[in-house]
Amino acid sequence: MIFSIATSSVTNPMLHHHHLSDFNRNRGASKSVKMINSKNHKNPRKCECFDLYDQLVPYKKAWSWQKTIVNEKIAMIDRNQECPDTVILLQHPPVYTMGTGSSEDYLNFDIKNAPFDVYRTERGGEVTYHGPGQLVMYPIINLRNHKMDLHWYLRKLEEVVIRVLSSAFSINASRLDGLTGVWVGNKKVAAIGIRVSKWMTFHGLALNVTTDLAAFNSIVPCGIRNRGVGSVKGLIEDGGHVNRDVCYDKLDDLQLLDIAHESLLKEFSEVFQLQIEKQTVFKLEC
């Protein structure tokens, strides 16, 4: 199961906690506002964007932001008020997250002595890892204004990543029947897990760009034992799935993240026909 439907607000139990201050970077949020216009729609809907892609945001904080935004939007809809869509883009310090029905059988460690924080969330799917070098996108959109179909939404998230890998890195990625996510050969490069409450989405997708994949060895990622995990950087170094006419191997980690970040926002706006309006992090903290 890769998605979950809710009819009310949710809470956030944590299974096991580690102090993560060593991983935090206090780099501050950009205060600039940038417009990315969809070319495929005459009047694209507005989407407020909290673009923190170059920061490590603790998972618990980002999770709280999502739930607050979802509850506020649902309240506005109940009052017949219009509300824009929202997307949050960031990185996390090392953390493992589990879905509502995730099995601890997919943890290769004692949960009481976990290497990183472990959170059981309300999203669908099994255990996964988030960490530096992985771009995480949390779309909070009202499917009433798009299409009230969860499978359609999942396929659209996959399409965003497939387009990013193709347009930004000349990597030929694909879907696999019965397995949500984006794959290059036998390796999953992007995981997807969502929750939908009254047709409002949250949680989202995670794209491994320069991620240290060693942390995945402590789990069975997404509960799939017979397939691996990959990253953009690893695929470039391997060279087998990349256009050799482009010298991606000359780029450092920050450049790869910058390219992936810009492409993610562009392709997200195109696929969902949204006009991106960047906001400051202070609005999240209010």
PDB file of C-alpha atoms in Angstrom:
ATOM      1  CA  MET A   1       0.000   0.000   0.000  1.00  0.00           C
ATOM      2  CA  ILE A   2       1.454   3.330  -1.001  1.00  0.00           C
ATOM      3  CA  PHE A   3      -1.259   5.797  -0.127  1.00  0.00           C
ATOM      4  CA  SER A   4      -3.573   6.430   2.759  1.00  0.00           C
ATOM      5  CA  ILE A   5      -6.884   8.269   3.028  1.00  0.00           C
ATOM      6  CA  ALA A   6      -7.902  10.274   6.083  1.00  0.00           C
ATOM      7  CA  THR A   7     -11.142  11.951   7.080  1.00  0.00           C
ATOM      8  CA  SER A   8      -9.852  14.034   9.984  1.00  0.00           C
ATOM      9  CA  SER A   9      -6.744  15.722  11.368  1.00  0.00           C
ATOM     10  CA  VAL A  10      -3.825  13.573  12.530  1.00  0.00           C
ATOM     11  CA  THR A  11      -1.258  13.398  15.309  1.00  0.00           C
ATOM     12  CA  ASN A  12       2.464  12.703  15.172  1.00  0.00           C
ATOM     13  CA  PRO A  13       3.723   9.865  17.414  1.00  0.00           C
ATOM     14  CA  MET A  14       7.503   9.324  17.333  1.00  0.00           C
ATOM     15  CA  LEU A  15       8.857   5.815  17.803  1.00  0.00           C
ATOM     16  CA  HIS A  16      12.374   6.664  18.902  1.00  0.00           C
ATOM     17  CA  HIS A  17      14.268   9.936  19.138  1.00  0.00           C
ATOM     18  CA  HIS A  18      17.910  10.954  18.741  1.00  0.00           C
ATOM     19  CA  HIS A  19      19.328  14.455  19.145  1.00  0.00           C
ATOM     20  CA  LEU A  20      20.082  15.735  15.637  1.00  0.00           C
ATOM     21  CA  SER A  21      21.583  19.165  16.250  1.00  0.00           C
ATOM     22  CA  ASP A  22      24.895  18.046  14.741  1.00  0.00           C
ATOM     23  CA  PHE A  23      23.219  17.742  11.351  1.00  0.00           C
ATOM     24  CA  ASN A  24      21.405  21.089  11.295  1.00  0.00           C
ATOM     25  CA  ARG A  25      22.579  23.946   9.102  1.00  0.00           C
ATOM     26  CA  ASN A  26      21.345  27.388  10.059  1.00  0.00           C
ATOM     27  CA  ARG A  27      21.566  28.896   6.604  1.00  0.00           C
ATOM     28  CA  GLY A  28      18.289  30.823   6.615  1.00  0.00           C
ATOM     29  CA  ALA A  29      15.523  30.836   4.032  1.00  0.00           C
ATOM     30  CA  SER A  30      15.534  32.821   0.855  1.00  0.00           C
ATOM     31  CA  LYS A  31      13.342  35.901   1.073  1.00  0.00           C
ATOM     32  CA  SER A  32      13.063  36.297  -2.674  1.00  0.00           C
ATOM     33  CA  VAL A  33       9.881  35.557  -4.570  1.00  0.00           C
ATOM     34  CA  LYS A  34      10.195  33.877  -7.939  1.00  0.00           C
ATOM     35  CA  MET A  35       7.483  33.092 -10.463  1.00  0.00           C
ATOM     36  CA  ILE A  36       7.559  29.954 -12.562  1.00  0.00           C
ATOM     37  CA  ASN A  37       4.796  30.096 -15.137  1.00  0.00           C
ATOM     38  CA  SER A  38       3.146  27.035 -16.613  1.00  0.00           C
ATOM     39  CA  LYS A  39       3.225  27.039 -20.412  1.00  0.00           C
ATOM     40  CA  ASN A  40       0.405  24.541 -20.742  1.00  0.00           C
ATOM     41  CA  HIS A  41      -2.422  26.420 -19.059  1.00  0.00           C
ATOM     42  CA  LYS A  42      -3.884  29.845 -19.764  1.00  0.00           C
ATOM     43  CA  ASN A  43      -4.844  30.518 -16.152  1.00  0.00           C
ATOM     44  CA  PRO A  44      -2.726  28.290 -13.903  1.00  0.00           C
ATOM     45  CA  ARG A  45      -3.674  28.020 -10.255  1.00  0.00           C
ATOM     46  CA  LYS A  46      -1.376  29.699  -7.757  1.00  0.00           C
ATOM     47  CA  CYS A  47       0.864  27.536  -5.612  1.00  0.00           C
ATOM     48  CA  GLU A  48       2.778  29.015  -2.683  1.00  0.00           C
ATOM     49  CA  CYS A  49       6.264  27.534  -2.483  1.00  0.00           C
ATOM     50  CA  PHE A  50       8.444  27.253   0.610  1.00  0.00           C
ATOM     51  CA  ASP A  51      11.776  26.601  -1.056  1.00  0.00           C
ATOM     52  CA  LEU A  52      14.223  25.384   1.601  1.00  0.00           C
ATOM     53  CA  TYR A  53      16.041  22.956  -0.659  1.00  0.00           C
ATOM     54  CA  ASP A  54      19.509  23.979   0.579  1.00  0.00           C
ATOM     55  CA  GLN A  55      18.638  23.483   4.253  1.00  0.00           C
ATOM     56  CA  LEU A  56      18.377  20.477   6.555  1.00  0.00           C
ATOM     57  CA  VAL A  57      14.967  20.808   8.197  1.00  0.00           C
ATOM     58  CA  PRO A  58      14.262  18.386  11.084  1.00  0.00           C
ATOM     59  CA  TYR A  59      11.612  15.891  10.054  1.00  0.00           C
ATOM     60  CA  LYS A  60       9.346  16.633  13.012  1.00  0.00           C
ATOM     61  CA  LYS A  61       9.259  20.344  12.150  1.00  0.00           C
ATOM     62  CA  ALA A  62       8.414  19.759   8.475  1.00  0.00           C
ATOM     63  CA  TRP A  63       5.775  17.205   9.459  1.00  0.00           C
ATOM     64  CA  SER A  64       4.182  19.730  11.816  1.00  0.00           C
ATOM     65  CA  TRP A  65       4.186  22.375   9.075  1.00  0.00           C
ATOM     66  CA  GLN A  66       2.356  20.024   6.731  1.00  0.00           C
ATOM     67  CA  LYS A  67      -0.351  19.099   9.222  1.00  0.00           C
ATOM     68  CA  THR A  68      -0.929  22.725  10.169  1.00  0.00           C
ATOM     69  CA  ILE A  69      -1.271  23.757   6.522  1.00  0.00           C
ATOM     70  CA  VAL A  70      -3.591  20.835   5.733  1.00  0.00           C
ATOM     71  CA  ASN A  71      -5.881  21.602   8.668  1.00  0.00           C
ATOM     72  CA  GLU A  72      -5.964  25.308   7.772  1.00  0.00           C
ATOM     73  CA  LYS A  73      -6.856  24.552   4.156  1.00  0.00           C
ATOM     74  CA  ILE A  74      -9.564  22.062   5.124  1.00  0.00           C
ATOM     75  CA  ALA A  75     -11.062  24.674   7.461  1.00  0.00           C
ATOM     76  CA  MET A  76     -11.065  27.205   4.618  1.00  0.00           C
ATOM     77  CA  ILE A  77     -12.780  24.745   2.293  1.00  0.00           C
ATOM     78  CA  ASP A  78     -15.395  23.990   4.955  1.00  0.00           C
ATOM     79  CA  ARG A  79     -16.100  27.744   5.019  1.00  0.00           C
ATOM     80  CA  ASN A  80     -16.344  27.742   1.200  1.00  0.00           C
ATOM     81  CA  GLN A  81     -13.200  29.861   0.950  1.00  0.00           C
ATOM     82  CA  GLU A  82     -10.690  29.544  -1.863  1.00  0.00           C
ATOM     83  CA  CYS A  83      -7.140  28.568  -0.915  1.00  0.00           C
ATOM     84  CA  PRO A  84      -3.994  28.193  -3.027  1.00  0.00           C
ATOM     85  CA  ASP A  85      -2.023  24.987  -3.309  1.00  0.00           C
ATOM     86  CA  THR A  86       1.268  24.712  -1.427  1.00  0.00           C
ATOM     87  CA  VAL A  87       4.561  22.913  -1.978  1.00  0.00           C
ATOM     88  CA  ILE A  88       7.482  22.575   0.430  1.00  0.00           C
ATOM     89  CA  LEU A  89      10.924  21.605  -0.876  1.00  0.00           C
ATOM     90  CA  LEU A  90      13.758  20.737   1.514  1.00  0.00           C
ATOM     91  CA  GLN A  91      16.284  18.212   2.781  1.00  0.00           C
ATOM     92  CA  HIS A  92      16.183  16.370   6.101  1.00  0.00           C
ATOM     93  CA  PRO A  93      18.862  15.360   8.580  1.00  0.00           C
ATOM     94  CA  PRO A  94      19.196  11.540   8.659  1.00  0.00           C
ATOM     95  CA  VAL A  95      15.886   9.973   9.689  1.00  0.00           C
ATOM     96  CA  TYR A  96      13.837   6.841   9.061  1.00  0.00           C
ATOM     97  CA  THR A  97      10.089   7.133   8.531  1.00  0.00           C
ATOM     98  CA  MET A  98       7.438   4.443   8.498  1.00  0.00           C
ATOM     99  CA  GLY A  99       3.909   4.421   7.141  1.00  0.00           C
ATOM    100  CA  THR A 100       0.718   3.775   9.077  1.00  0.00           C
ATOM    101  CA  GLY A 101       0.858   0.025   8.579  1.00  0.00           C
ATOM    102  CA  SER A 102       4.634  -0.388   8.206  1.00  0.00           C
ATOM    103  CA  SER A 103       6.157  -3.559   9.618  1.00  0.00           C
ATOM    104  CA  GLU A 104       9.176  -3.452  11.918  1.00  0.00           C
ATOM    105  CA  ASP A 105      10.320  -6.615  10.128  1.00  0.00           C
ATOM    106  CA  TYR A 106      11.820  -4.276   7.524  1.00  0.00           C
ATOM    107  CA  LEU A 107      14.139  -2.669  10.096  1.00  0.00           C
ATOM    108  CA  ASN A 108      17.590  -4.263  10.305  1.00  0.00           C
ATOM    109  CA  PHE A 109      18.126  -2.867  13.804  1.00  0.00           C
ATOM    110  CA  ASP A 110      16.532  -2.805  17.235  1.00  0.00           C
ATOM    111  CA  ILE A 111      14.153   0.144  17.162  1.00  0.00           C
ATOM    112  CA  LYS A 112      15.151   0.993  20.747  1.00  0.00           C
ATOM    113  CA  ASN A 113      18.740   1.412  19.571  1.00  0.00           C
ATOM    114  CA  ALA A 114      18.149   2.966  16.149  1.00  0.00           C
ATOM    115  CA  PRO A 115      21.015   4.734  14.340  1.00  0.00           C
ATOM    116  CA  PHE A 116      18.746   7.735  13.624  1.00  0.00           C
ATOM    117  CA  ASP A 117      15.309   8.987  14.636  1.00  0.00           C
ATOM    118  CA  VAL A 118      12.441   6.719  13.598  1.00  0.00           C
ATOM    119  CA  TYR A 119       8.977   8.198  13.058  1.00  0.00           C
ATOM    120  CA  ARG A 120       5.762   6.328  12.346  1.00  0.00           C
ATOM    121  CA  THR A 121       3.668   8.641  10.192  1.00  0.00           C
ATOM    122  CA  GLU A 122       0.187   8.626   8.687  1.00  0.00           C
ATOM    123  CA  ARG A 123       1.405   8.196   5.094  1.00  0.00           C
ATOM    124  CA  GLY A 124       1.108   4.962   3.157  1.00  0.00           C
ATOM    125  CA  GLY A 125       4.027   2.676   2.392  1.00  0.00           C
ATOM    126  CA  GLU A 126       6.803   0.944   4.303  1.00  0.00           C
ATOM    127  CA  VAL A 127      10.000   2.280   5.876  1.00  0.00           C
ATOM    128  CA  THR A 128      12.272   4.675   4.013  1.00  0.00           C
ATOM    129  CA  TYR A 129      15.265   6.891   4.723  1.00  0.00           C
ATOM    130  CA  HIS A 130      15.646  10.661   4.367  1.00  0.00           C
ATOM    131  CA  GLY A 131      18.964  12.449   4.621  1.00  0.00           C
ATOM    132  CA  PRO A 132      21.319  15.083   3.207  1.00  0.00           C
ATOM    133  CA  GLY A 133      21.599  15.062  -0.566  1.00  0.00           C
ATOM    134  CA  GLN A 134      18.006  13.916  -0.997  1.00  0.00           C
ATOM    135  CA  LEU A 135      15.457  16.461  -2.214  1.00  0.00           C
ATOM    136  CA  VAL A 136      12.090  16.011  -0.528  1.00  0.00           C
ATOM    137  CA  MET A 137       8.983  17.604  -2.009  1.00  0.00           C
ATOM    138  CA  TYR A 138       5.765  17.901  -0.007  1.00  0.00           C
ATOM    139  CA  PRO A 139       2.866  19.023  -2.249  1.00  0.00           C
ATOM    140  CA  ILE A 140      -0.203  20.104  -0.281  1.00  0.00           C
ATOM    141  CA  ILE A 141      -2.769  20.429  -3.030  1.00  0.00           C
ATOM    142  CA  ASN A 142      -6.539  20.240  -3.222  1.00  0.00           C
ATOM    143  CA  LEU A 143      -7.342  17.377  -5.582  1.00  0.00           C
ATOM    144  CA  ARG A 144     -10.839  18.811  -6.044  1.00  0.00           C
ATOM    145  CA  ASN A 145      -9.144  21.411  -8.256  1.00  0.00           C
ATOM    146  CA  HIS A 146      -7.121  18.827 -10.175  1.00  0.00           C
ATOM    147  CA  LYS A 147      -8.548  15.300 -10.305  1.00  0.00           C
ATOM    148  CA  MET A 148     -10.121  13.385  -7.432  1.00  0.00           C
ATOM    149  CA  ASP A 149      -8.191  10.205  -8.163  1.00  0.00           C
ATOM    150  CA  LEU A 150      -5.333   9.000  -5.956  1.00  0.00           C
ATOM    151  CA  HIS A 151      -3.812   6.767  -8.625  1.00  0.00           C
ATOM    152  CA  TRP A 152      -3.795   9.713 -11.042  1.00  0.00           C
ATOM    153  CA  TYR A 153      -2.017  11.797  -8.401  1.00  0.00           C
ATOM    154  CA  LEU A 154       0.635   9.135  -7.766  1.00  0.00           C
ATOM    155  CA  ARG A 155       1.303   8.749 -11.490  1.00  0.00           C
ATOM    156  CA  LYS A 156       1.653  12.535 -11.797  1.00  0.00           C
ATOM    157  CA  LEU A 157       4.249  12.627  -8.999  1.00  0.00           C
ATOM    158  CA  GLU A 158       6.164   9.891 -10.803  1.00  0.00           C
ATOM    159  CA  GLU A 159       5.907  11.878 -14.028  1.00  0.00           C
ATOM    160  CA  VAL A 160       7.468  14.913 -12.341  1.00  0.00           C
ATOM    161  CA  VAL A 161      10.549  12.911 -11.351  1.00  0.00           C
ATOM    162  CA  ILE A 162      10.821  11.076 -14.678  1.00  0.00           C
ATOM    163  CA  ARG A 163      10.802  14.426 -16.472  1.00  0.00           C
ATOM    164  CA  VAL A 164      13.410  15.869 -14.080  1.00  0.00           C
ATOM    165  CA  LEU A 165      15.799  12.977 -14.646  1.00  0.00           C
ATOM    166  CA  SER A 166      15.353  13.167 -18.407  1.00  0.00           C
ATOM    167  CA  SER A 167      15.482  16.943 -18.903  1.00  0.00           C
ATOM    168  CA  ALA A 168      18.106  17.820 -16.292  1.00  0.00           C
ATOM    169  CA  PHE A 169      20.416  14.789 -16.414  1.00  0.00           C
ATOM    170  CA  SER A 170      19.556  12.810 -19.582  1.00  0.00           C
ATOM    171  CA  ILE A 171      18.743   9.804 -17.381  1.00  0.00           C
ATOM    172  CA  ASN A 172      16.138   7.413 -18.769  1.00  0.00           C
ATOM    173  CA  ALA A 173      13.895   6.569 -15.797  1.00  0.00           C
ATOM    174  CA  SER A 174      10.616   4.672 -15.738  1.00  0.00           C
ATOM    175  CA  ARG A 175       7.782   3.215 -13.689  1.00  0.00           C
ATOM    176  CA  LEU A 176       7.524  -0.464 -12.759  1.00  0.00           C
ATOM    177  CA  ASP A 177       4.144  -2.185 -12.737  1.00  0.00           C
ATOM    178  CA  GLY A 178       2.822  -2.607  -9.218  1.00  0.00           C
ATOM    179  CA  LEU A 179       5.672  -0.654  -7.584  1.00  0.00           C
ATOM    180  CA  THR A 180       5.096   3.015  -6.847  1.00  0.00           C
ATOM    181  CA  GLY A 181       8.142   5.232  -7.345  1.00  0.00           C
ATOM    182  CA  VAL A 182      10.653   6.012 -10.081  1.00  0.00           C
ATOM    183  CA  TRP A 183      13.215   3.482 -11.228  1.00  0.00           C
ATOM    184  CA  VAL A 184      16.357   3.349 -13.328  1.00  0.00           C
ATOM    185  CA  GLY A 185      16.940  -0.271 -14.164  1.00  0.00           C
ATOM    186  CA  ASN A 186      16.629  -2.220 -10.924  1.00  0.00           C
ATOM    187  CA  LYS A 187      17.266   0.797  -8.680  1.00  0.00           C
ATOM    188  CA  LYS A 188      14.679   3.080  -7.127  1.00  0.00           C
ATOM    189  CA  VAL A 189      15.830   6.694  -7.298  1.00  0.00           C
ATOM    190  CA  ALA A 190      12.650   8.314  -5.975  1.00  0.00           C
ATOM    191  CA  ALA A 191      10.241   7.057  -3.325  1.00  0.00           C
ATOM    192  CA  ILE A 192       6.649   8.254  -3.010  1.00  0.00           C
ATOM    193  CA  GLY A 193       4.317   8.015  -0.029  1.00  0.00           C
ATOM    194  CA  ILE A 194       1.237  10.164   0.480  1.00  0.00           C
ATOM    195  CA  ARG A 195      -1.694  10.889   2.744  1.00  0.00           C
ATOM    196  CA  VAL A 196      -4.949  12.471   1.592  1.00  0.00           C
ATOM    197  CA  SER A 197      -7.404  14.107   3.988  1.00  0.00           C
ATOM    198  CA  LYS A 198     -10.678  15.353   2.490  1.00  0.00           C
ATOM    199  CA  TRP A 199      -8.912  15.376  -0.900  1.00  0.00           C
ATOM    200  CA  MET A 200      -6.050  17.487   0.473  1.00  0.00           C
ATOM    201  CA  THR A 201      -2.667  15.845  -0.109  1.00  0.00           C
ATOM    202  CA  PHE A 202       0.422  15.824   2.080  1.00  0.00           C
ATOM    203  CA  HIS A 203       3.682  13.904   2.457  1.00  0.00           C
ATOM    204  CA  GLY A 204       5.048  13.372  -1.062  1.00  0.00           C
ATOM    205  CA  LEU A 205       8.225  12.327  -2.872  1.00  0.00           C
ATOM    206  CA  ALA A 206      11.936  11.986  -2.138  1.00  0.00           C
ATOM    207  CA  LEU A 207      14.558  12.074  -4.914  1.00  0.00           C
ATOM    208  CA  ASN A 208      18.046  10.758  -4.182  1.00  0.00           C
ATOM    209  CA  VAL A 209      20.434  13.239  -5.782  1.00  0.00           C
ATOM    210  CA  THR A 210      23.750  13.022  -3.902  1.00  0.00           C
ATOM    211  CA  THR A 211      22.437  10.928  -1.011  1.00  0.00           C
ATOM    212  CA  ASP A 212      24.788   8.633   0.917  1.00  0.00           C
ATOM    213  CA  LEU A 213      22.971   5.371   0.217  1.00  0.00           C
ATOM    214  CA  ALA A 214      24.698   3.460   3.037  1.00  0.00           C
ATOM    215  CA  ALA A 215      21.868   4.351   5.443  1.00  0.00           C
ATOM    216  CA  PHE A 216      19.471   2.288   3.313  1.00  0.00           C
ATOM    217  CA  ASN A 217      21.443  -0.835   4.292  1.00  0.00           C
ATOM    218  CA  SER A 218      19.882  -0.683   7.759  1.00  0.00           C
ATOM    219  CA  ILE A 219      16.366  -1.128   6.354  1.00  0.00           C
ATOM    220  CA  VAL A 220      14.499  -2.924   3.595  1.00  0.00           C
ATOM    221  CA  PRO A 221      13.573   0.214   1.617  1.00  0.00           C
ATOM    222  CA  CYS A 222       9.834   0.378   0.970  1.00  0.00           C
ATOM    223  CA  GLY A 223       9.639  -3.290   1.969  1.00  0.00           C
ATOM    224  CA  ILE A 224      11.125  -4.425  -1.371  1.00  0.00           C
ATOM    225  CA  ARG A 225      13.862  -7.006  -0.828  1.00  0.00           C
ATOM    226  CA  ASN A 226      14.831  -7.892  -4.389  1.00  0.00           C
ATOM    227  CA  ARG A 227      15.624  -4.426  -5.761  1.00  0.00           C
ATOM    228  CA  GLY A 228      18.149  -1.724  -4.955  1.00  0.00           C
ATOM    229  CA  VAL A 229      18.303   2.011  -4.344  1.00  0.00           C
ATOM    230  CA  GLY A 230      20.092   4.515  -6.565  1.00  0.00           C
ATOM    231  CA  SER A 231      20.948   8.202  -6.768  1.00  0.00           C
ATOM    232  CA  VAL A 232      21.498  10.719  -9.537  1.00  0.00           C
ATOM    233  CA  LYS A 233      25.159  11.034  -8.565  1.00  0.00           C
ATOM    234  CA  GLY A 234      25.653   7.277  -8.556  1.00  0.00           C
ATOM    235  CA  LEU A 235      23.996   6.864 -11.943  1.00  0.00           C
ATOM    236  CA  ILE A 236      26.205   9.598 -13.394  1.00  0.00           C
ATOM    237  CA  GLU A 237      29.323   7.943 -11.995  1.00  0.00           C
ATOM    238  CA  ASP A 238      28.197   4.581 -13.361  1.00  0.00           C
ATOM    239  CA  GLY A 239      27.541   6.161 -16.758  1.00  0.00           C
ATOM    240  CA  GLY A 240      25.334   3.400 -18.085  1.00  0.00           C
ATOM    241  CA  HIS A 241      22.072   5.355 -18.040  1.00  0.00           C
ATOM    242  CA  VAL A 242      23.363   8.848 -18.824  1.00  0.00           C
ATOM    243  CA  ASN A 243      23.950  10.674 -22.109  1.00  0.00           C
ATOM    244  CA  ARG A 244      27.739  10.499 -22.425  1.00  0.00           C
ATOM    245  CA  ASP A 245      27.824  13.681 -24.522  1.00  0.00           C
ATOM    246  CA  VAL A 246      27.113  15.734 -21.390  1.00  0.00           C
ATOM    247  CA  CYS A 247      29.873  16.064 -18.755  1.00  0.00           C
ATOM    248  CA  TYR A 248      27.744  15.693 -15.635  1.00  0.00           C
ATOM    249  CA  ASP A 249      30.674  14.070 -13.848  1.00  0.00           C
ATOM    250  CA  LYS A 250      32.370  17.494 -13.775  1.00  0.00           C
ATOM    251  CA  LEU A 251      29.665  18.817 -11.439  1.00  0.00           C
ATOM    252  CA  ASP A 252      30.070  18.768  -7.656  1.00  0.00           C
ATOM    253  CA  ASP A 253      27.341  17.775  -5.189  1.00  0.00           C
ATOM    254  CA  LEU A 254      26.011  21.303  -4.693  1.00  0.00           C
ATOM    255  CA  GLN A 255      25.745  21.855  -8.439  1.00  0.00           C
ATOM    256  CA  LEU A 256      23.848  18.589  -8.871  1.00  0.00           C
ATOM    257  CA  LEU A 257      21.432  19.595  -6.105  1.00  0.00           C
ATOM    258  CA  ASP A 258      20.961  23.055  -7.624  1.00  0.00           C
ATOM    259  CA  ILE A 259      20.138  21.579 -11.030  1.00  0.00           C
ATOM    260  CA  ALA A 260      17.761  18.982  -9.589  1.00  0.00           C
ATOM    261  CA  HIS A 261      16.033  21.596  -7.436  1.00  0.00           C
ATOM    262  CA  GLU A 262      15.348  24.003 -10.295  1.00  0.00           C
ATOM    263  CA  SER A 263      14.124  21.176 -12.498  1.00  0.00           C
ATOM    264  CA  LEU A 264      11.839  19.769  -9.782  1.00  0.00           C
ATOM    265  CA  LEU A 265      10.035  23.077  -9.374  1.00  0.00           C
ATOM    266  CA  LYS A 266       9.772  23.586 -13.127  1.00  0.00           C
ATOM    267  CA  GLU A 267       8.432  20.112 -13.870  1.00  0.00           C
ATOM    268  CA  PHE A 268       6.077  20.173 -10.877  1.00  0.00           C
ATOM    269  CA  SER A 269       4.572  23.449 -12.096  1.00  0.00           C
ATOM    270  CA  GLU A 270       4.200  22.051 -15.624  1.00  0.00           C
ATOM    271  CA  VAL A 271       2.748  18.662 -14.697  1.00  0.00           C
ATOM    272  CA  PHE A 272       0.207  20.114 -12.251  1.00  0.00           C
ATOM    273  CA  GLN A 273      -0.318  23.334 -14.247  1.00  0.00           C
ATOM    274  CA  LEU A 274       0.535  25.601 -11.338  1.00  0.00           C
ATOM    275  CA  GLN A 275       2.082  29.043 -11.038  1.00  0.00           C
ATOM    276  CA  ILE A 276       4.773  28.886  -8.364  1.00  0.00           C
ATOM    277  CA  GLU A 277       5.020  31.840  -5.976  1.00  0.00           C
ATOM    278  CA  LYS A 278       7.909  31.616  -3.530  1.00  0.00           C
ATOM    279  CA  GLN A 279       7.261  32.487   0.099  1.00  0.00           C
ATOM    280  CA  THR A 280       9.550  33.065   3.081  1.00  0.00           C
ATOM    281  CA  VAL A 281       9.922  30.540   5.868  1.00  0.00           C
ATOM    282  CA  PHE A 282       8.602  33.109   8.347  1.00  0.00           C
ATOM    283  CA  LYS A 283       5.102  32.459   7.047  1.00  0.00           C
ATOM    284  CA  LEU A 284       5.458  28.818   8.092  1.00  0.00           C
ATOM    285  CA  GLU A 285       6.583  29.783  11.574  1.00  0.00           C
ATOM    286  CA  CYS A 286       3.678  32.163  12.234  1.00  0.00           C
TER     287      CYS A 286
END
